[in-house]
Amino acid sequence: MDTIRALLVPGILPERCHDEFFLNYNLLHVECLKVLLSKVLGIGIIVGSVLVKVPQIIKIVRSGTAEGLSFKSVLLELLALSGTMMYSFTHGFPFSAWGEVLFLMVQTLIIGFLIQHLGGRTTLGVLFLAVYFSVIAVLLSPLIPMAVITVLQAANIPAVVFSRLIQGMTNYKNGHTGQLSAVTVSLLFLGSLARIFTSVQETGDPLLSLTCVVASACNGLIFAQVLYYWNVSSAADKKKKRH
C-alpha cells in the first residue's frame, strides 16, 4: 500500500482520493473519479502531443514543399501556445494541465522553419527561430510583470481564431488542404476537446478554460475541411503522381 501511495500521491491523486479508493474502497466517489479522469486525460494529451505534429512534419519533408500551409497562421499559433505556456507556468498550474503546449511549441517552430526553408528563405527561417527564443527568454524573466503575461493569455483567443481562420481561408482558396496532415489535424481536435475538461477540473481558471473552448471550435473547423476535401489532391501531389 505504501508503494501504491508513493506512485499515486500527489502526482495522480490527492491523498484524500487515495484514501477513498484504497482504504475506504469507495470506487464510485464522484469527485475523486473526476480528478482521476482529468489526470489520466492530461497525461494522455501530453504523451500524444510529443508526436502529434510529427506526421505533418514528415509530410512536408517528404513532399519537399509546404504548399497550403500559412506562415502567418503558424506565427499566430505560436503566440497562442507561448501565451498559454507562460501563463500556466507563472501561475503554478500542474504540468498535466498544460504540458502538451511545450511539445506543440517545438513542433510548430519546426514547421515554421520548414515553410521558410522550403520556400528558399533559409536565412529568414533561422532569424525566425532566433527572435522567437529571445522573446521567450525575456518574457519568462523576472523583469516582466504578471499583468503582461495575463494580457498575452487573453490575446490567445483572437490569436487562435485568426490563426485557424487564415488556414481555413487558405484551404478554401486553394480548394484543398495542401500538405496538412489529417492525422495531426484529428489529434489536435480531439486533444483540444479533452483539454476543456482537464483545464476546468485542474485549474478552475476561466480564462484558460475559455481559450480551450475556442481552440476546440477552431480546430473543429480545420478538421471539417480535411474531411470535406478528403479526395482532393494538391498541385504538388498531382505532380508527384505524374512522375
GROMACS .gro file of N, CA and C in nm, residues 74-157:
model
  252
   74VAL      N    1   0.097   2.999  -3.859
   74VAL     CA    2   0.196   2.941  -3.768
   74VAL      C    3   0.238   3.042  -3.662
   75LEU      N    4   0.260   3.167  -3.703
   75LEU     CA    5   0.300   3.271  -3.609
   75LEU      C    6   0.192   3.295  -3.503
   76LEU      N    7   0.068   3.300  -3.547
   76LEU     CA    8  -0.042   3.322  -3.453
   76LEU      C    9  -0.060   3.203  -3.359
   77GLU      N   10  -0.039   3.083  -3.413
   77GLU     CA   11  -0.048   2.964  -3.328
   77GLU      C   12   0.063   2.964  -3.223
   78LEU      N   13   0.182   3.007  -3.262
   78LEU     CA   14   0.293   3.017  -3.167
   78LEU      C   15   0.263   3.119  -3.058
   79LEU      N   16   0.198   3.230  -3.097
   79LEU     CA   17   0.159   3.331  -2.999
   79LEU      C   18   0.065   3.271  -2.896
   80ALA      N   19  -0.033   3.194  -2.944
   80ALA     CA   20  -0.130   3.133  -2.854
   80ALA      C   21  -0.064   3.028  -2.763
   81LEU      N   22   0.019   2.943  -2.821
   81LEU     CA   23   0.086   2.838  -2.743
   81LEU      C   24   0.180   2.898  -2.639
   82SER      N   25   0.255   2.998  -2.682
   82SER     CA   26   0.352   3.061  -2.591
   82SER      C   27   0.282   3.132  -2.477
   83GLY      N   28   0.172   3.200  -2.508
   83GLY     CA   29   0.095   3.268  -2.404
   83GLY      C   30   0.043   3.171  -2.300
   84THR      N   31  -0.011   3.059  -2.346
   84THR     CA   32  -0.063   2.958  -2.254
   84THR      C   33   0.047   2.898  -2.168
   85MET      N   34   0.162   2.870  -2.230
   85MET     CA   35   0.274   2.813  -2.156
   85MET      C   36   0.321   2.907  -2.045
   86MET      N   37   0.341   3.034  -2.080
   86MET     CA   38   0.390   3.131  -1.981
   86MET      C   39   0.286   3.158  -1.872
   87TYR      N   40   0.161   3.168  -1.911
   87TYR     CA   41   0.053   3.193  -1.815
   87TYR      C   42   0.040   3.077  -1.715
   88SER      N   43   0.042   2.955  -1.767
   88SER     CA   44   0.029   2.837  -1.682
   88SER      C   45   0.150   2.819  -1.592
   89PHE      N   46   0.269   2.841  -1.648
   89PHE     CA   47   0.393   2.825  -1.572
   89PHE      C   48   0.401   2.926  -1.458
   90THR      N   49   0.372   3.051  -1.488
   90THR     CA   50   0.383   3.156  -1.386
   90THR      C   51   0.275   3.145  -1.279
   91HIS      N   52   0.161   3.082  -1.313
   91HIS     CA   53   0.054   3.063  -1.214
   91HIS      C   54   0.069   2.932  -1.137
   92GLY      N   55   0.169   2.852  -1.173
   92GLY     CA   56   0.195   2.729  -1.100
   92GLY      C   57   0.093   2.620  -1.121
   93PHE      N   58   0.028   2.620  -1.238
   93PHE     CA   59  -0.069   2.514  -1.268
   93PHE      C   60   0.003   2.381  -1.286
   94PRO      N   61  -0.063   2.268  -1.255
   94PRO     CA   62   0.000   2.136  -1.272
   94PRO      C   63   0.044   2.115  -1.417
   95PHE      N   64   0.158   2.050  -1.435
   95PHE     CA   65   0.210   2.026  -1.570
   95PHE      C   66   0.111   1.944  -1.653
   96SER      N   67   0.035   1.858  -1.586
   96SER     CA   68  -0.063   1.776  -1.656
   96SER      C   69  -0.176   1.859  -1.717
   97ALA      N   70  -0.188   1.985  -1.674
   97ALA     CA   71  -0.294   2.072  -1.724
   97ALA      C   72  -0.252   2.153  -1.847
   98TRP      N   73  -0.120   2.154  -1.878
   98TRP     CA   74  -0.076   2.236  -1.991
   98TRP      C   75   0.050   2.184  -2.061
   99GLY      N   76   0.104   2.074  -2.017
   99GLY     CA   77   0.234   2.027  -2.065
   99GLY      C   78   0.245   2.005  -2.215
  100GLU      N   79   0.131   1.970  -2.280
  100GLU     CA   80   0.139   1.945  -2.424
  100GLU      C   81   0.179   2.070  -2.502
  101VAL      N   82   0.151   2.187  -2.443
  101VAL     CA   83   0.182   2.313  -2.511
  101VAL      C   84   0.332   2.323  -2.540
  102LEU      N   85   0.413   2.275  -2.448
  102LEU     CA   86   0.558   2.281  -2.464
  102LEU      C   87   0.604   2.203  -2.587
  103PHE      N   88   0.549   2.082  -2.604
  103PHE     CA   89   0.588   1.998  -2.717
  103PHE      C   90   0.529   2.051  -2.849
  104LEU      N   91   0.407   2.104  -2.842
  104LEU     CA   92   0.346   2.162  -2.961
  104LEU      C   93   0.423   2.284  -3.009
  105MET      N   94   0.476   2.362  -2.913
  105MET     CA   95   0.557   2.479  -2.949
  105MET      C   96   0.678   2.438  -3.031
  106VAL      N   97   0.749   2.336  -2.985
  106VAL     CA   98   0.870   2.291  -3.054
  106VAL      C   99   0.837   2.244  -3.195
  107GLN      N  100   0.731   2.164  -3.207
  107GLN     CA  101   0.694   2.110  -3.338
  107GLN      C  102   0.643   2.219  -3.432
  108THR      N  103   0.572   2.318  -3.376
  108THR     CA  104   0.524   2.429  -3.459
  108THR      C  105   0.640   2.514  -3.507
  109LEU      N  106   0.741   2.531  -3.423
  109LEU     CA  107   0.862   2.603  -3.464
  109LEU      C  108   0.931   2.533  -3.581
  110ILE      N  109   0.937   2.400  -3.575
  110ILE     CA  110   0.998   2.324  -3.684
  110ILE      C  111   0.920   2.346  -3.814
  111ILE      N  112   0.787   2.342  -3.804
  111ILE     CA  113   0.703   2.363  -3.923
  111ILE      C  114   0.725   2.504  -3.979
  112GLY      N  115   0.730   2.603  -3.890
  112GLY     CA  116   0.755   2.740  -3.934
  112GLY      C  117   0.887   2.754  -4.007
  113PHE      N  118   0.991   2.689  -3.952
  113PHE     CA  119   1.122   2.694  -4.018
  113PHE      C  120   1.117   2.626  -4.154
  114LEU      N  121   1.048   2.511  -4.162
  114LEU     CA  122   1.040   2.437  -4.288
  114LEU      C  123   0.967   2.518  -4.396
  115ILE      N  124   0.864   2.592  -4.355
  115ILE     CA  125   0.792   2.676  -4.452
  115ILE      C  126   0.888   2.776  -4.515
  116GLN      N  127   0.973   2.838  -4.432
  116GLN     CA  128   1.070   2.935  -4.483
  116GLN      C  129   1.181   2.866  -4.563
  117HIS      N  130   1.232   2.757  -4.509
  117HIS     CA  131   1.344   2.686  -4.573
  117HIS      C  132   1.306   2.632  -4.711
  118LEU      N  133   1.191   2.565  -4.719
  118LEU     CA  134   1.148   2.508  -4.846
  118LEU      C  135   1.100   2.613  -4.944
  119GLY      N  136   1.075   2.733  -4.892
  119GLY     CA  137   1.038   2.844  -4.980
  119GLY      C  138   1.160   2.922  -5.025
  120GLY      N  139   1.281   2.869  -4.996
  120GLY     CA  140   1.404   2.934  -5.038
  120GLY      C  141   1.446   3.050  -4.950
  121ARG      N  142   1.396   3.053  -4.826
  121ARG     CA  143   1.427   3.164  -4.734
  121ARG      C  144   1.487   3.108  -4.605
  122THR      N  145   1.592   3.029  -4.617
  122THR     CA  146   1.652   2.963  -4.502
  122THR      C  147   1.703   3.063  -4.399
  123THR      N  148   1.768   3.170  -4.445
  123THR     CA  149   1.820   3.272  -4.353
  123THR      C  150   1.708   3.333  -4.271
  124LEU      N  151   1.596   3.360  -4.336
  124LEU     CA  152   1.481   3.416  -4.265
  124LEU      C  153   1.427   3.315  -4.164
  125GLY      N  154   1.434   3.186  -4.198
  125GLY     CA  155   1.390   3.082  -4.107
  125GLY      C  156   1.475   3.077  -3.981
  126VAL      N  157   1.607   3.089  -3.999
  126VAL     CA  158   1.699   3.090  -3.883
  126VAL      C  159   1.674   3.213  -3.798
  127LEU      N  160   1.653   3.327  -3.863
  127LEU     CA  161   1.624   3.451  -3.790
  127LEU      C  162   1.494   3.439  -3.711
  128PHE      N  163   1.396   3.374  -3.771
  128PHE     CA  164   1.267   3.349  -3.705
  128PHE      C  165   1.286   3.271  -3.575
  129LEU      N  166   1.368   3.167  -3.577
  129LEU     CA  167   1.394   3.086  -3.457
  129LEU      C  168   1.469   3.168  -3.352
  130ALA      N  169   1.568   3.243  -3.395
  130ALA     CA  170   1.648   3.322  -3.302
  130ALA      C  171   1.564   3.428  -3.232
  131VAL      N  172   1.481   3.498  -3.307
  131VAL     CA  173   1.395   3.602  -3.249
  131VAL      C  174   1.295   3.541  -3.153
  132TYR      N  175   1.238   3.427  -3.190
  132TYR     CA  176   1.137   3.364  -3.104
  132TYR      C  177   1.197   3.326  -2.968
  133PHE      N  178   1.310   3.257  -2.967
  133PHE     CA  179   1.370   3.214  -2.841
  133PHE      C  180   1.415   3.333  -2.757
  134SER      N  181   1.457   3.440  -2.822
  134SER     CA  182   1.498   3.560  -2.749
  134SER      C  183   1.378   3.624  -2.679
  135VAL      N  184   1.266   3.631  -2.750
  135VAL     CA  185   1.145   3.690  -2.692
  135VAL      C  186   1.096   3.607  -2.574
  136ILE      N  187   1.096   3.475  -2.589
  136ILE     CA  188   1.051   3.386  -2.480
  136ILE      C  189   1.140   3.404  -2.358
  137ALA      N  190   1.270   3.414  -2.378
  137ALA     CA  191   1.364   3.430  -2.265
  137ALA      C  192   1.334   3.559  -2.189
  138VAL      N  193   1.304   3.666  -2.262
  138VAL     CA  194   1.273   3.794  -2.198
  138VAL      C  195   1.141   3.786  -2.122
  139LEU      N  196   1.039   3.726  -2.183
  139LEU     CA  197   0.907   3.719  -2.121
  139LEU      C  198   0.905   3.632  -1.995
  140LEU      N  199   0.994   3.533  -1.989
  140LEU     CA  200   0.999   3.446  -1.871
  140LEU      C  201   1.091   3.502  -1.762
  141SER      N  202   1.154   3.613  -1.789
  141SER     CA  203   1.243   3.673  -1.690
  141SER      C  204   1.163   3.747  -1.583
  142PRO      N  205   1.222   3.770  -1.467
  142PRO     CA  206   1.153   3.842  -1.358
  142PRO      C  207   1.120   3.988  -1.394
  143LEU      N  208   1.176   4.036  -1.503
  143LEU     CA  209   1.153   4.175  -1.542
  143LEU      C  210   1.010   4.200  -1.590
  144ILE      N  211   0.944   4.096  -1.637
  144ILE     CA  212   0.811   4.110  -1.695
  144ILE      C  213   0.704   4.093  -1.587
  145PRO      N  214   0.619   4.192  -1.565
  145PRO     CA  215   0.513   4.182  -1.463
  145PRO      C  216   0.405   4.081  -1.502
  146MET      N  217   0.336   4.028  -1.402
  146MET     CA  218   0.231   3.928  -1.425
  146MET      C  219   0.120   3.981  -1.514
  147ALA      N  220   0.094   4.111  -1.507
  147ALA     CA  221  -0.013   4.171  -1.588
  147ALA      C  222   0.013   4.151  -1.737
  148VAL      N  223   0.140   4.157  -1.777
  148VAL     CA  224   0.175   4.138  -1.918
  148VAL      C  225   0.146   3.994  -1.962
  149ILE      N  226   0.178   3.898  -1.875
  149ILE     CA  227   0.153   3.757  -1.905
  149ILE      C  228   0.003   3.732  -1.917
  150THR      N  229  -0.076   3.795  -1.831
  150THR     CA  230  -0.222   3.779  -1.837
  150THR      C  231  -0.277   3.836  -1.967
  151VAL      N  232  -0.223   3.949  -2.009
  151VAL     CA  233  -0.266   4.009  -2.137
  151VAL      C  234  -0.233   3.916  -2.253
  152LEU      N  235  -0.117   3.853  -2.248
  152LEU     CA  236  -0.078   3.759  -2.353
  152LEU      C  237  -0.174   3.641  -2.359
  153GLN      N  238  -0.214   3.592  -2.241
  153GLN     CA  239  -0.309   3.481  -2.238
  153GLN      C  240  -0.445   3.524  -2.294
  154ALA      N  241  -0.486   3.645  -2.260
  154ALA     CA  242  -0.613   3.697  -2.313
  154ALA      C  243  -0.606   3.713  -2.464
  155ALA      N  244  -0.486   3.745  -2.514
  155ALA     CA  245  -0.468   3.761  -2.658
  155ALA      C  246  -0.472   3.627  -2.731
  156ASN      N  247  -0.465   3.518  -2.656
  156ASN     CA  248  -0.470   3.385  -2.717
  156ASN      C  249  -0.598   3.362  -2.795
  157ILE      N  250  -0.710   3.412  -2.741
  157ILE     CA  251  -0.839   3.384  -2.803
  157ILE      C  252  -0.846   3.441  -2.945
   0.00000   0.00000   0.00000
